[in-house]
Coordinates of C-alpha atoms and ligand atoms in Angstrom, one line a residue:
X1 CA -27.5 5.2 11.5
X2 CA -30.3 4.2 13.9
X3 CA -30.0 4.5 17.7
X4 CA -28.8 1.4 19.5
X5 CA -27.8 0.4 23.0
X6 CA -24.2 -0.6 23.7
X7 CA -23.0 -3.2 26.2
X8 CA -19.5 -4.7 26.6
X9 CA -19.3 -8.3 27.6
X10 CA -16.6 -9.2 30.2
X11 CA -16.6 -13.0 29.6
X12 CA -18.1 -15.5 27.2
X13 CA -21.0 -16.4 29.6
X14 CA -22.0 -12.8 29.9
X15 CA -21.8 -12.4 26.1
X16 CA -24.1 -15.4 25.6
X17 CA -26.6 -14.2 28.3
X18 CA -26.7 -10.7 26.8
X19 CA -27.4 -12.1 23.3
X20 CA -30.1 -14.5 24.6
X21 CA -31.8 -11.6 26.4
X22 CA -32.0 -9.5 23.2
X23 CA -32.0 -11.8 20.1
X24 CA -32.0 -8.8 17.8
X25 CA -28.7 -7.7 19.3
X26 CA -25.5 -8.1 17.4
X27 CA -22.0 -9.0 18.6
X28 CA -19.4 -6.6 17.4
X29 CA -15.7 -7.6 17.1
X30 CA -13.6 -5.5 14.6
X31 CA -16.7 -3.8 13.3
X32 CA -15.3 -3.7 9.7
X33 CA -18.4 -5.2 8.2
X34 CA -21.1 -4.6 10.8
X35 CA -20.6 -0.8 11.0
X36 CA -20.8 -0.5 7.2
X37 CA -24.1 -2.5 7.2
X38 CA -25.5 -0.3 10.0
X39 CA -24.6 2.9 8.1
X40 CA -26.4 1.5 5.0
X41 CA -29.4 0.5 7.2
X42 CA -29.0 -3.1 6.1
X43 CA -28.5 -4.1 9.7
X44 CA -30.4 -2.3 12.4
X45 CA -29.5 -4.0 15.7
X46 CA -31.3 -2.7 18.8
X47 CA -28.1 -3.4 20.8
X48 CA -24.4 -4.0 20.2
X49 CA -22.6 -6.4 22.4
X50 CA -18.9 -5.6 22.3
X51 CA -16.9 -8.8 22.4
X52 CA -13.6 -7.3 21.3
X53 CA -12.1 -7.5 24.8
X54 CA -12.9 -11.1 25.5
X55 CA -9.9 -13.4 26.1
X56 CA -10.2 -15.1 22.7
X57 CA -6.9 -13.9 21.0
X58 CA -4.5 -16.8 21.4
X59 CA -3.1 -19.1 18.7
X60 CA -2.2 -22.4 20.4
X61 CA -1.0 -25.7 19.3
X62 CA -3.3 -28.5 20.5
X63 CA -2.5 -31.9 22.0
X64 CA -3.6 -33.6 18.8
X65 CA -1.1 -31.8 16.6
X66 CA -3.5 -29.1 15.3
X67 CA -3.8 -25.4 16.1
X68 CA -6.6 -23.6 17.9
X69 CA -7.2 -20.0 16.8
X70 CA -9.1 -17.7 19.1
X71 CA -12.1 -16.0 17.4
X72 CA -10.7 -12.5 18.2
X73 CA -7.2 -13.1 16.7
X74 CA -6.9 -10.2 14.1
X75 CA -6.5 -11.4 10.5
X76 CA -3.0 -9.7 10.3
X77 CA -1.8 -11.4 13.5
X78 CA -2.9 -14.7 12.2
X79 CA -1.4 -14.3 8.7
X80 CA 2.1 -13.5 10.2
X81 CA 1.9 -15.9 13.2
X82 CA 5.1 -18.1 13.0
X83 CA 3.1 -21.3 13.5
X84 CA 0.6 -20.4 10.7
X85 CA 3.4 -19.2 8.3
X86 CA 5.3 -22.4 8.9
X87 CA 2.6 -25.1 9.1
X88 CA -0.4 -23.5 7.4
X89 CA 1.0 -21.2 4.7
X90 CA -2.2 -21.7 2.6
X91 CA -4.2 -19.9 5.4
X92 CA -1.6 -17.1 5.7
X93 CA -1.6 -16.6 1.9
X94 CA -5.4 -16.5 1.7
X95 CA -5.7 -13.9 4.4
X96 CA -3.0 -11.7 2.8
X97 CA -5.0 -11.8 -0.5
X98 CA -7.9 -10.1 1.2
X99 CA -8.8 -6.5 2.1
X100 CA -6.0 -4.1 3.0
X101 CA -3.4 -4.1 5.8
X102 CA -5.5 -1.6 7.9
X103 CA -8.6 -3.7 7.6
X104 CA -6.7 -6.9 8.4
X105 CA -5.5 -5.3 11.6
X106 CA -9.1 -4.7 12.7
X107 CA -10.8 -7.8 11.2
X108 CA -11.2 -10.7 13.6
X109 CA -11.1 -14.5 12.8
X110 CA -14.7 -15.0 13.9
X111 CA -16.0 -11.9 12.1
X112 CA -14.3 -13.0 8.9
X113 CA -16.5 -16.1 8.8
X114 CA -19.6 -14.0 9.4
X115 CA -19.0 -11.2 6.9
X116 CA -22.0 -10.8 4.6
X117 CA -22.2 -11.0 0.9
X118 CA -21.0 -8.1 -1.3
X119 CA -24.0 -8.3 -3.6
X120 CA -24.7 -4.6 -4.4
X121 CA -28.4 -5.0 -4.1
X122 CA -28.0 -6.4 -0.6
X123 CA -26.4 -3.1 0.4
X124 CA -29.0 -1.0 -1.4
X125 CA -32.1 -0.9 0.7
X126 CA -34.2 0.7 -2.1
X127 CA -34.1 -2.6 -4.0
X128 CA -35.8 -6.0 -3.3
X129 CA -33.5 -8.6 -1.7
X130 CA -34.5 -11.9 -0.2
X131 CA -31.4 -12.0 1.9
X132 CA -32.4 -8.7 3.6
X133 CA -36.1 -9.4 3.7
X134 CA -37.2 -12.9 2.8
X135 CA -40.1 -12.9 0.2
X136 CA -39.2 -9.5 -1.3
X137 CA -37.5 -11.0 -4.4
X138 CA -34.0 -11.1 -5.8
X139 CA -32.9 -8.0 -7.8
X140 CA -29.7 -9.8 -9.0
X141 CA -31.3 -12.7 -10.9
X142 CA -32.6 -10.3 -13.7
X143 CA -30.2 -7.5 -12.8
X144 CA -26.4 -7.0 -12.8
X145 CA -25.0 -10.4 -11.8
X146 CA -21.4 -10.3 -13.0
X147 CA -20.1 -11.0 -9.5
X148 CA -22.6 -13.6 -8.5
X149 CA -22.7 -17.4 -8.0
X150 CA -22.3 -20.0 -10.7
X151 CA -22.7 -23.0 -8.3
X152 CA -25.2 -23.9 -5.6
X153 CA -27.5 -20.8 -6.1
X154 CA -31.3 -20.9 -5.8
X155 CA -34.3 -19.2 -7.3
X156 CA -34.2 -17.0 -4.1
X157 CA -30.6 -15.8 -4.1
X158 CA -27.5 -16.0 -6.3
X159 CA -25.1 -14.2 -3.9
X160 CA -21.5 -15.3 -3.2
X161 CA -19.6 -15.5 0.1
X162 CA -16.9 -12.9 -0.1
X163 CA -14.2 -14.3 2.3
X164 CA -10.7 -15.4 1.2
X165 CA -9.8 -16.8 4.6
X166 CA -12.8 -19.1 4.6
X167 CA -11.7 -20.7 1.3
X168 CA -8.5 -21.8 2.9
X169 CA -10.2 -22.9 6.0
X170 CA -12.6 -25.1 3.9
X171 CA -9.6 -26.7 2.1
X172 CA -7.9 -27.3 5.4
X173 CA -11.0 -28.8 7.0
X174 CA -11.1 -26.6 10.0
X175 CA -13.6 -26.9 12.8
X176 CA -15.6 -24.0 14.2
X177 CA -16.1 -24.0 18.0
X178 CA -19.1 -22.1 19.4
X179 CA -20.7 -21.5 22.8
X180 CA -24.4 -20.7 23.3
X181 CA -27.2 -21.1 25.8
X182 CA -27.2 -24.9 25.3
X183 CA -23.5 -25.2 25.9
X184 CA -20.5 -25.7 23.6
X185 CA -20.5 -27.4 20.2
X186 CA -18.2 -27.9 17.3
X187 CA -19.2 -27.5 13.6
X188 CA -17.3 -28.9 10.7
X189 CA -16.3 -26.1 8.4
X190 CA -18.2 -27.7 5.5
X191 CA -21.4 -27.5 7.6
X192 CA -20.9 -23.9 8.9
X193 CA -21.9 -21.9 5.8
X194 CA -25.2 -22.6 4.1
X195 CA -26.4 -22.6 0.5
X196 CA -29.3 -20.1 0.0
X197 CA -32.1 -22.5 -0.8
X198 CA -35.4 -20.8 0.2
X199 CA -33.8 -19.1 3.3
X200 CA -31.0 -16.9 1.9
X201 CA -31.3 -14.7 4.9
X202 CA -29.5 -17.4 6.8
X203 CA -25.8 -17.4 5.9
X204 CA -24.7 -20.1 8.3
X205 CA -25.8 -22.6 10.9
X206 CA -24.9 -20.6 14.0
X207 CA -27.8 -20.3 16.4
X208 CA -29.1 -16.9 17.5
X209 CA -27.5 -17.0 21.0
X210 CA -24.2 -18.6 19.9
X211 CA -20.8 -16.9 19.8
X212 CA -17.8 -18.3 17.8
X213 CA -15.0 -18.9 20.3
X214 CA -12.3 -20.5 18.2
X215 CA -11.4 -22.1 14.8
X216 CA -9.4 -25.3 15.0
X217 CA -7.0 -26.6 12.3
X218 CA -6.2 -30.3 12.0
X219 CA -2.6 -31.5 12.1
X220 CA -2.2 -31.7 8.3
X221 CA -1.3 -28.3 7.0
X222 CA -0.1 -29.1 3.4
X223 CA 2.9 -26.7 3.9
X224 CA 5.0 -28.2 1.1
X225 CA 2.4 -28.1 -1.8
X226 CA -0.2 -25.4 -1.6
X227 CA -1.3 -22.3 -3.4
X228 CA -4.0 -19.6 -3.1
X229 CA -4.9 -17.8 -6.3
X230 CA -7.3 -14.9 -6.3
X231 CA -8.6 -13.4 -9.6
X232 CA -10.2 -10.0 -9.2
X233 CA -10.9 -6.9 -11.3
X234 CA -8.2 -4.9 -9.5
X235 CA -5.0 -6.5 -8.3
X236 CA -5.6 -5.4 -4.8
X237 CA -8.3 -4.3 -2.4
X238 CA -11.1 -6.1 -4.4
X239 CA -13.2 -9.1 -3.7
X240 CA -12.6 -12.3 -5.7
X241 CA -14.3 -13.0 -9.0
X242 CA -12.9 -16.5 -8.6
X243 CA -10.4 -17.7 -6.0
X244 CA -8.8 -21.2 -5.6
X245 CA -7.2 -22.8 -2.6
X246 CA -5.3 -25.9 -3.5
X247 CA -3.4 -28.2 -1.2
X248 CA -1.7 -31.5 -2.2
X249 CA 0.2 -34.3 -0.5
X250 CA 2.6 -35.9 -3.1
X251 CA 4.2 -39.3 -2.8
X252 CA 6.6 -40.6 -5.4
X253 CA 5.4 -38.1 -7.9
X254 CA 1.7 -39.0 -7.4
X255 CA -1.1 -37.1 -5.6
X256 CA -1.8 -38.9 -2.4
X257 CA -4.2 -36.4 -0.9
X258 CA -5.9 -33.4 -2.6
X259 CA -7.9 -30.5 -1.4
X260 CA -9.5 -28.0 -3.7
X261 CA -11.8 -25.1 -2.6
X262 CA -13.2 -22.2 -4.7
X263 CA -14.2 -18.7 -3.6
X264 CA -16.3 -16.2 -5.4
X265 CA -18.5 -18.8 -7.1
X266 CA -21.1 -19.8 -4.5
X267 CA -22.9 -18.9 -1.3
X268 CA -20.2 -20.8 0.6
X269 CA -16.6 -21.9 -0.1
X270 CA -17.1 -24.6 -2.8
X271 CA -15.6 -28.1 -2.6
X272 CA -16.3 -31.2 -4.6
X273 CA -15.5 -34.6 -3.2
X274 CA -15.6 -36.1 -6.7
X275 CA -13.0 -33.6 -8.0
X276 CA -10.7 -34.3 -5.1
X277 CA -11.1 -38.1 -5.5
X278 CA -10.3 -37.8 -9.2
X279 CA -6.9 -36.2 -8.3
X280 CA -5.9 -38.9 -5.9
X281 CA -3.5 -41.4 -7.3
X282 CA -2.8 -39.3 -10.4
X283 CA 0.4 -37.6 -11.5
X284 CA -0.1 -33.8 -11.4
X285 CA -0.1 -33.4 -15.2
X286 CA -2.3 -31.0 -17.0
X287 CA -4.8 -33.6 -18.2
X288 CA -5.5 -34.8 -14.6
X289 CA -5.9 -31.3 -13.3
X290 CA -8.2 -30.3 -16.2
X291 CA -10.3 -33.4 -15.5
X292 CA -10.7 -32.4 -11.8
X293 CA -11.6 -28.8 -12.8
X294 CA -14.3 -30.2 -15.2
X295 CA -15.8 -32.4 -12.5
X296 CA -15.9 -29.6 -10.0
X297 CA -17.5 -27.2 -12.5
X298 CA -19.9 -29.8 -14.0
X299 CA -23.0 -28.4 -12.3
X300 CA -22.1 -24.8 -12.8
X301 CA -25.1 -22.6 -14.0
X302 CA -24.0 -19.1 -14.9
X303 CA -26.3 -16.1 -15.1
X304 CA -26.6 -13.4 -17.8
X305 CA -23.4 -11.5 -16.9
X306 CA -21.1 -14.0 -15.3
X307 CA -20.7 -16.8 -17.8
X308 CA -17.0 -15.7 -18.0
X309 CA -16.5 -17.2 -14.6
X310 CA -16.7 -20.7 -16.0
X311 CA -13.6 -20.6 -18.2
X312 CA -11.9 -18.3 -15.7
X313 CA -12.5 -20.8 -12.8
X314 CA -11.3 -23.7 -15.0
X315 CA -8.1 -22.0 -15.8
X316 CA -7.6 -20.8 -12.3
X317 CA -8.1 -24.3 -10.9
X318 CA -5.5 -25.8 -13.3
X319 CA -3.0 -22.9 -12.6
X320 CA -3.4 -23.2 -8.8
X321 CA -3.0 -26.9 -8.7
X322 CA 0.1 -26.6 -10.9
X323 CA 1.6 -24.0 -8.6
X324 CA 0.8 -26.4 -5.6
X325 CA 2.3 -29.4 -7.3
X326 CA 5.4 -27.5 -8.3
X327 CA 5.9 -26.1 -4.8
X328 CA 5.7 -22.6 -6.3
X329 CA 2.7 -21.0 -4.5
X330 CA 1.3 -17.7 -5.6
X331 CA 3.0 -14.9 -3.6
X332 CA 0.4 -12.3 -2.6
X333 CA 2.9 -9.4 -2.5
X334 CA 3.7 -10.2 -6.2
X335 CA 0.6 -9.3 -8.1
X336 CA 1.5 -11.0 -11.4
X337 CA 0.2 -14.6 -11.7
X338 CA 2.9 -17.1 -12.4
Ligands
FAD1 C1 -13.3 -2.3 2.0 C2 -13.3 -3.7 2.4 C3 -12.6 -4.7 1.7 C4 -12.6 -6.0 2.1 N1 -11.9 -6.9 1.3 C5 -11.9 -8.2 1.7 C6 -11.3 -9.2 0.9 O1 -10.8 -8.9 -0.2 N2 -11.4 -10.5 1.3 C7 -12.0 -10.8 2.5 O2 -12.0 -12.0 2.9 N3 -12.6 -9.9 3.3 C8 -12.6 -8.6 2.9 N4 -13.2 -7.7 3.7 C9 -14.0 -8.1 4.8 C10 -13.3 -8.2 6.1 O3 -12.4 -9.3 6.1 C11 -14.4 -8.5 7.1 O4 -15.2 -7.2 7.2 C12 -13.9 -8.8 8.5 O5 -13.2 -10.1 8.4 C13 -15.0 -8.9 9.5 O6 -14.4 -9.1 10.8 P1 -14.8 -8.1 12.0 O7 -14.1 -8.6 13.2 O8 -14.5 -6.7 11.6 O9 -16.4 -8.4 12.0 P2 -17.5 -7.4 12.5 O10 -17.8 -6.4 11.5 O11 -17.3 -7.0 13.9 O12 -18.7 -8.5 12.6 C14 -19.2 -9.1 11.4 C15 -20.3 -10.1 11.8 O13 -19.8 -11.1 12.6 C16 -20.5 -11.2 13.9 N5 -19.4 -11.6 14.8 C17 -18.2 -11.1 14.9 N6 -17.4 -11.9 15.7 C18 -18.3 -12.9 16.2 C19 -18.1 -14.0 17.0 N7 -16.9 -14.3 17.6 N8 -19.1 -14.8 17.3 C20 -20.3 -14.5 16.7 N9 -20.6 -13.5 15.9 C21 -19.5 -12.7 15.6 C22 -21.0 -9.8 14.1 O14 -22.2 -9.8 14.9 C23 -21.4 -9.4 12.7 O15 -22.6 -9.9 12.3 C24 -13.2 -6.3 3.3 C25 -13.9 -5.4 4.1 C26 -13.9 -4.1 3.7 C27 -14.6 -3.1 4.5
SF4_2 S1 -28.4 -12.3 -4.9 FE1 -29.1 -12.6 -2.8 S2 -28.2 -10.9 -1.8 FE2 -28.3 -10.3 -4.0 S3 -30.3 -9.3 -4.4 FE3 -30.5 -11.5 -4.7 S4 -31.3 -12.2 -2.7 FE4 -30.3 -10.3 -2.3

């Protein structure tokens, strides 16, 4: 690990000022991703700004019927928070599908959004990687790309975003609240993470001096009809090959509102307006669910080792939507898929 300075911010204003003064500095929250990246020399910040003691650890219901989650709320606290369990079980379920209990105790809500890809070449500094150093080339395109993207990739990068929690936040249409030198702003979740394009080094639209302060959930939590299904090589402690967050609102046996987001397939949680529109007004029978899956996957472009993700994703979408419609969500402590 390289030498670095350490500073602890006492409030948000100080955190933003410290970051603006040293743009190559990094905030550190739980440290579960950043410290690994530093050990591998992927990240070499000159300074760490410890934000872990900032007062951003509340989960509060808002005046508009939603919930505001502080950026430092640990993943485990959030998953077991009574309001989240009762009103947003999709989010609780997705969090519990990720990492391990110990990691979830350390990992923060804001840090989860900003965790970096698990592309093995990204972590191996002896190989070219455009995300680490733009212009160097992408080792995965002609290399081992079993875990990589099938949607939204570019000639520069085919990495996926590894978060489970973010797939649920995408389906729930959360908002990310941030503060920076130019003040506060809110970013729709769909606009927070980026596709790689020709700047795969940029994972998201956060500015250099901005800190995430909170994530806000809208009032609709889809607590009756939801499911999060994660397919991985091992049944625990592994990142998703494909994951699906499904949330439905049913009325008289028909789908009134549908949300469908995929993880493990793109540089960001993947949603398709057309697929969700195709579900609205339908009964949740297999043919309608398969049609939505086909629409969502229409533009998928697999690489040499990951063509299996296409049929896997199609089946996972149909299964997850069926679980949601039946009110029998995947239970994360039971590893068999129903
Ligand atoms: C072995 C292992 C297995 C894992 N498995 C899974 C899994 O299956 N599913 C899954 O979803 N995740 C998994 N994770 C990832 C884990 O969820 C993330 O590492 C964690 O959420 C990151 O949060 P953190 O607070 O530790 O972030 P840190 O490591 O502290 O920070 C990560 C990044 O976010 C920035 N940052 C942190 N907070 C803020 C903020 N408030 N504002 C601005 N920038 C900020 C930091 O500067 C850094 O760049 C796994 C991790 C490990 C090590
Ligand atoms: S897929 Fe992206 S992260 Fe992986 S080697 Fe290529 S450029 Fe780097």
